[in-house]
XYZ file of C-alpha atoms in Angstrom:
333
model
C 135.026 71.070 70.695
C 131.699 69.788 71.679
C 130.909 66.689 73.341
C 127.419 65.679 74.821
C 126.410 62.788 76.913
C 123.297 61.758 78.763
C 124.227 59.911 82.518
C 120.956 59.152 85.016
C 118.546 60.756 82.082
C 120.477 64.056 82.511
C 121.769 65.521 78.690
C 125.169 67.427 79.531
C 126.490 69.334 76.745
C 130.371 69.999 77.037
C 132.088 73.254 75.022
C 135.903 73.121 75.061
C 137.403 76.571 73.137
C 141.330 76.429 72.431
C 142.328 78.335 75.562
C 141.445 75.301 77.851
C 138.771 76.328 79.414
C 135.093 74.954 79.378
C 131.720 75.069 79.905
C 128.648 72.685 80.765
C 125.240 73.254 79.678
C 122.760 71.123 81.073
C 118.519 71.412 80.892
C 118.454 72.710 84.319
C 121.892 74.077 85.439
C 124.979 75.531 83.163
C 128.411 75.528 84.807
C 131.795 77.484 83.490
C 134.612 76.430 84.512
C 138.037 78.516 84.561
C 141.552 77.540 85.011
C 144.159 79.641 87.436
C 147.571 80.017 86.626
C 148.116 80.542 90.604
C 147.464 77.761 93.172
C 144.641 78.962 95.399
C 145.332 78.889 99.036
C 142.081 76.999 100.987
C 141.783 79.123 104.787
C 140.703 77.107 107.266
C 137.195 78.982 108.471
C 137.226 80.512 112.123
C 134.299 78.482 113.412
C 135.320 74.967 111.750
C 135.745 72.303 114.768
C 139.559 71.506 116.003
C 138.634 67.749 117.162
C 138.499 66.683 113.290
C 140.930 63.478 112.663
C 143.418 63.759 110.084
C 142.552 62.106 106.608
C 145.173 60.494 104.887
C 144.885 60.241 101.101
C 145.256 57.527 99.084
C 144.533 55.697 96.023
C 142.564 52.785 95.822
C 143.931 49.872 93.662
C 141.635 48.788 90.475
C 141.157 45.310 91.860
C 139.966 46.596 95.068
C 137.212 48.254 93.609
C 136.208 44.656 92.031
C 136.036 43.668 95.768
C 133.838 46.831 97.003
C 131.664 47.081 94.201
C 131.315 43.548 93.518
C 132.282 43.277 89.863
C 134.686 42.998 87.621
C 135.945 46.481 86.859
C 137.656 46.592 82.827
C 141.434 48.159 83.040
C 141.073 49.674 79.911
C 141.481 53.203 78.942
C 139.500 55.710 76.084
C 140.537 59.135 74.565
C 137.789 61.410 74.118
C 138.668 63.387 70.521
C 137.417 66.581 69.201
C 134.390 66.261 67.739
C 131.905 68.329 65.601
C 128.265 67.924 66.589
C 124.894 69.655 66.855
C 123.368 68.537 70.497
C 119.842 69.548 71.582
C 118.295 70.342 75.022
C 115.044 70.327 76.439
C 112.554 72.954 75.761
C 112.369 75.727 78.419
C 108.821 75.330 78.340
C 106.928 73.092 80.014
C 103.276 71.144 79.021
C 100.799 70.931 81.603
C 100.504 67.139 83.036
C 96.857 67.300 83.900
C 93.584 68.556 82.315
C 93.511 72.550 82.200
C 91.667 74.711 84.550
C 91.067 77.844 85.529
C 93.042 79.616 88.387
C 92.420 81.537 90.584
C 95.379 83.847 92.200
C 95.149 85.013 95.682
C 97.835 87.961 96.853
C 98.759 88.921 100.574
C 98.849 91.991 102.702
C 98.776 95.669 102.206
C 96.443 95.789 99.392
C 93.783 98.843 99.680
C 91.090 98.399 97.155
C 88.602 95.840 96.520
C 89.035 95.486 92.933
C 86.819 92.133 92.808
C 88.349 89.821 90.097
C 90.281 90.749 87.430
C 92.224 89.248 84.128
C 95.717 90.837 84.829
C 97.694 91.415 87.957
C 101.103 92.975 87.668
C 102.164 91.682 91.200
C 102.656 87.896 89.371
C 104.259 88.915 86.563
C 104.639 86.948 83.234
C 102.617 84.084 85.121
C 100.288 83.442 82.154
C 103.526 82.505 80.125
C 104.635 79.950 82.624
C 101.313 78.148 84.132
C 100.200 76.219 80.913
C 97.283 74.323 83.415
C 95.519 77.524 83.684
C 92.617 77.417 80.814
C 91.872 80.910 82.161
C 93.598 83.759 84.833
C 91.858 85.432 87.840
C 92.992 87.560 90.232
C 90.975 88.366 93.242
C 91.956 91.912 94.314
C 91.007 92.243 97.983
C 91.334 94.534 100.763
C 94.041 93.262 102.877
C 94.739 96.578 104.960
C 91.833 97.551 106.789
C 90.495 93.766 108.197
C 91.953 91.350 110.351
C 93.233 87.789 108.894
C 89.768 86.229 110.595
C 87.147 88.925 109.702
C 84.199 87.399 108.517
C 83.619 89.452 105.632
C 87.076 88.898 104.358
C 86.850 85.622 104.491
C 83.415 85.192 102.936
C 84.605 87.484 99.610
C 87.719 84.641 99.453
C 85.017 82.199 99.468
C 83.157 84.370 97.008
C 86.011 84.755 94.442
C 86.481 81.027 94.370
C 83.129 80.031 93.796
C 83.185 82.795 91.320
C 85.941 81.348 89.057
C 84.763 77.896 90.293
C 80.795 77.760 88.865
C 80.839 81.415 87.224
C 78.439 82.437 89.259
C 77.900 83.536 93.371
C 74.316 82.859 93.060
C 74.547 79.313 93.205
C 73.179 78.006 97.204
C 76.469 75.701 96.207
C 79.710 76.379 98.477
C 81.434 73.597 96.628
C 84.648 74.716 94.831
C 85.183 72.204 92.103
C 87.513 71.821 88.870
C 90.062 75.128 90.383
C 93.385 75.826 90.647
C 94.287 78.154 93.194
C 97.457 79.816 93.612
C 98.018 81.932 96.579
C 100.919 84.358 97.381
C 102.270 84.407 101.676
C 98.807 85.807 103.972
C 96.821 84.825 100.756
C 96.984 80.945 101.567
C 95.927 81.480 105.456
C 92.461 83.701 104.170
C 91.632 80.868 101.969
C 92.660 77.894 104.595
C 90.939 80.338 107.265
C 87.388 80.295 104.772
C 87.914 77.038 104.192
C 88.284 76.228 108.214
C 85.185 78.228 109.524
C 83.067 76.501 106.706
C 82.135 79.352 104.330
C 82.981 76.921 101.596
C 85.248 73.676 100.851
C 86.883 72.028 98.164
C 84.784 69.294 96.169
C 86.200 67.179 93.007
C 89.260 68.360 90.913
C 91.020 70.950 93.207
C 94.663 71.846 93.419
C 96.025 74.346 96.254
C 99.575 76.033 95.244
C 101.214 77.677 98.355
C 103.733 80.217 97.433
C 105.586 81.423 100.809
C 102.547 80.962 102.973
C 102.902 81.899 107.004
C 100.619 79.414 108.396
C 102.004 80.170 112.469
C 102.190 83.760 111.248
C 105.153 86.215 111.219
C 107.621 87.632 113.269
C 106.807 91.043 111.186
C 103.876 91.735 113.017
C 104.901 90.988 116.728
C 107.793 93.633 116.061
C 105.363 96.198 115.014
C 103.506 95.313 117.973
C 106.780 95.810 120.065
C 107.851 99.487 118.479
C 104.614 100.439 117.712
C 102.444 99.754 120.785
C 104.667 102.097 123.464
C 105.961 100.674 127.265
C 104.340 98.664 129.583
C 101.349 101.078 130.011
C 100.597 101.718 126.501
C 101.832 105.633 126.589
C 104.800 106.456 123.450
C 107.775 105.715 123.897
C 110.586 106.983 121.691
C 110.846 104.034 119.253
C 106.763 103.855 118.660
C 107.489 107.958 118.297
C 109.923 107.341 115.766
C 107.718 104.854 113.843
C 104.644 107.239 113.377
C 106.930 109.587 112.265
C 107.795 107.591 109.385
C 104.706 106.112 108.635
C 105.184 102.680 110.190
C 102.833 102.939 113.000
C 100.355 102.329 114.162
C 100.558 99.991 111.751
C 98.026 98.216 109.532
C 94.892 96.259 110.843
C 95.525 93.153 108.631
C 99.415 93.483 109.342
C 99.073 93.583 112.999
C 96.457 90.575 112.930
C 99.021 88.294 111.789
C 101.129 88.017 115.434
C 103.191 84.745 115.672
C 101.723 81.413 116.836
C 103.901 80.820 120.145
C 104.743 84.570 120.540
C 104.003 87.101 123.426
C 101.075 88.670 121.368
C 99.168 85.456 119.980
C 96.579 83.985 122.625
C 94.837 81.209 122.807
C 91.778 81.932 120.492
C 94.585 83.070 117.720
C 96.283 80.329 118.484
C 93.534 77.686 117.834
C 92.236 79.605 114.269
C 95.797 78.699 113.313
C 95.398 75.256 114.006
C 92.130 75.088 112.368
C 93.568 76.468 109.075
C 96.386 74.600 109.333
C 94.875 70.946 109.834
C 93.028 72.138 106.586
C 96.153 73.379 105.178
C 97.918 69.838 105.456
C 94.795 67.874 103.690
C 94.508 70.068 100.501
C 97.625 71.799 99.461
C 99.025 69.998 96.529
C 102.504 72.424 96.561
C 104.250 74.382 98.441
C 106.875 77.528 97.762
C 109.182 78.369 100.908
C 112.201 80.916 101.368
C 115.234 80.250 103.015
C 117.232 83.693 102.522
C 116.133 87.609 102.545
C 118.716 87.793 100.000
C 117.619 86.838 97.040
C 116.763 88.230 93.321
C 117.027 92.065 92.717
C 113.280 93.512 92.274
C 111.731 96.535 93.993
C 110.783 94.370 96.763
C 114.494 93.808 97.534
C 115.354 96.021 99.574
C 112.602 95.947 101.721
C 112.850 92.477 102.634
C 116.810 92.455 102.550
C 115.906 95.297 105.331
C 113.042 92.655 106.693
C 116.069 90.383 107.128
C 118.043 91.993 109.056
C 115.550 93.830 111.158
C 113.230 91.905 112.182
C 113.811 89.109 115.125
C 112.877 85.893 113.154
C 114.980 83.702 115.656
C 116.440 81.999 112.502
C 118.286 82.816 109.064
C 116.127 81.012 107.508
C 113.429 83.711 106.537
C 112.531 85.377 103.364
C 112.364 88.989 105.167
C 109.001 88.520 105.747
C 108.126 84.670 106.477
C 110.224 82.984 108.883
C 110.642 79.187 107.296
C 109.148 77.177 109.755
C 106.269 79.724 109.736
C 105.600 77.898 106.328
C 107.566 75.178 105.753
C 105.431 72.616 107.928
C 105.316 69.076 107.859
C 101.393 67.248 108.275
């Protein structure tokens, strides 16, 4: 049996088979529902509070719900019957809203070369199937392992790559980024806020800024490799900074360790202040923004390592994505 019904704009399309149960299928979420032959026993959890009052159930009369709602409510009843029909759903694709543009991708740490800009970047994936207000895909390919988040030169190739994709050409004495779309991936979004802060160039007519899992106060990440990696008080090894060179971990990246936590032991007050700069220009021009909540999340080779991220690393909250704490990136202007 099908049925389908549209409530609040939402189409909901219902299959019934003969053994009773069902299942929804909606545009945006499908739901199967099962039925058990055995009650199912609801545990109270460990932590829930004991000072709860008790509820009593009860039905509410059809003439009292006139009196809440305000309106005559009909008594009448309907039978839904079986029913043969074809029902459509949205397309899975979308259509971009606003004029095309070119975009411009930005990644984050721990990439070695200096590739310059390229037309394909496995790290994104299928993007160029799902982004139809690109006219055209760049990906700036930059060295995010040997310079800190600040360096000058890092900061002026950012600037470089967008003008780039922006007017076609560096040569222009323009630093005016105009008619871009730039989507940047977690330390990606605080080099181009950073460029954007110390003036190497700014954002003109037409511009959109997409933030996927951006930390704009930094990450937790690289105050713990500062805390194995750096020895005791004096600076000699200890065993855990030992035990990190030993597997590779230490002394740790130049870019990686650059990115200490706004508010933490190793961030002073210069660091401090380049955060706020990026971030007061983070708040005016970012159209969207991505954030993660859990370190558990969809199976890829990067699960592991930020399940491990997770559970590791001292975020002082849950709410991380392994890498990003969420307040690191979820901020309000």
């Amino acid at each position: 049996m099908a049925q389908d019904n549209v409530r609040r704009g939402i189409l909901r399309v219902v299959l019934q088979p003969d053994d009773a149960n069902f299942t929804v299928y909606g545009e945006d979420l499908s739901v199967s529902f099962e039925y058990l032959s055995e009650n199912v026993e609801v545990v109270k959890p460990l932590d829930a509070p004991s000072n709860c009052d008790t509820f009593t159930g009860g039905s509410v009369a059809l003439t009292a719900l006139e009196k809440i709602y305000g309106k005559a409510l009909s008594g009448s009843h309907r039978r839904l019957k079986e029913e043969a029909k074809t029902a459509f759903l949205a397309s899975p694709t979308c259509k971009c809203q606003s004029k095309p543009r070119p975009c411009l991708f930005f990644h984050g740490m721990d990439v070695k070369e200096d590739g310059g800009i390229i037309d394909d970047y496995p790290f994104f994936g299928k993007i160029k199937q799902h982004a139809p207000c690109c006219s055209s895909f760049s990906f700036a390919i930059l060295n995010t392992v040997d310079y800190e988040l600040y360096n000058k030169t890092l900061l002026e190739k950012v600037c470089n790559a967008a003008m780039n994709v922006s007017t076609g050409s560096t040569d222009s004495e323009s630093t005016v980024i105009n008619n871009l779309i730039v989507i940047a991936h977690s330390m990606g979004n605080n080099m181009f806020a950073s460029a954007l802060a110390t003036g190497k160039c700014s954002i003109g007519r037409n511009v959109d800024w997409v933030d996927l899992s951006g930390p704009m106060k930094g990450s937790m990440g690289s105050d713990f490799m500062h805390d194995i990696c750096d020895g005791d008080d004096e600076g000699s090894p200890d065993m855990l900074s030992k035990l990190g060179n030993l597997i590779g971990q230490c002394p740790g990246s130049t870019t990686r360790r650059s990115l200490v936590y706004d508010g933490g032991k190793y961030c002073d007050e210069k660091m401090s202040a380049r955060y706020a700069a990026a971030l007061d220009i983070h708040d005016k021009y970012v159209t969207a923004s991505m954030c993660g909540t859990t370190y558990n999340g969809l199976f890829s080779k990067e699960y592991a390592g930020l399940l491990a991220g997770g559970l590791i690393i001292p975020h002082h909250s849950f709410k991380n994505d392994g890498v990003v704490r969420f307040w690191s990136c979820f901020l309000l202007g």
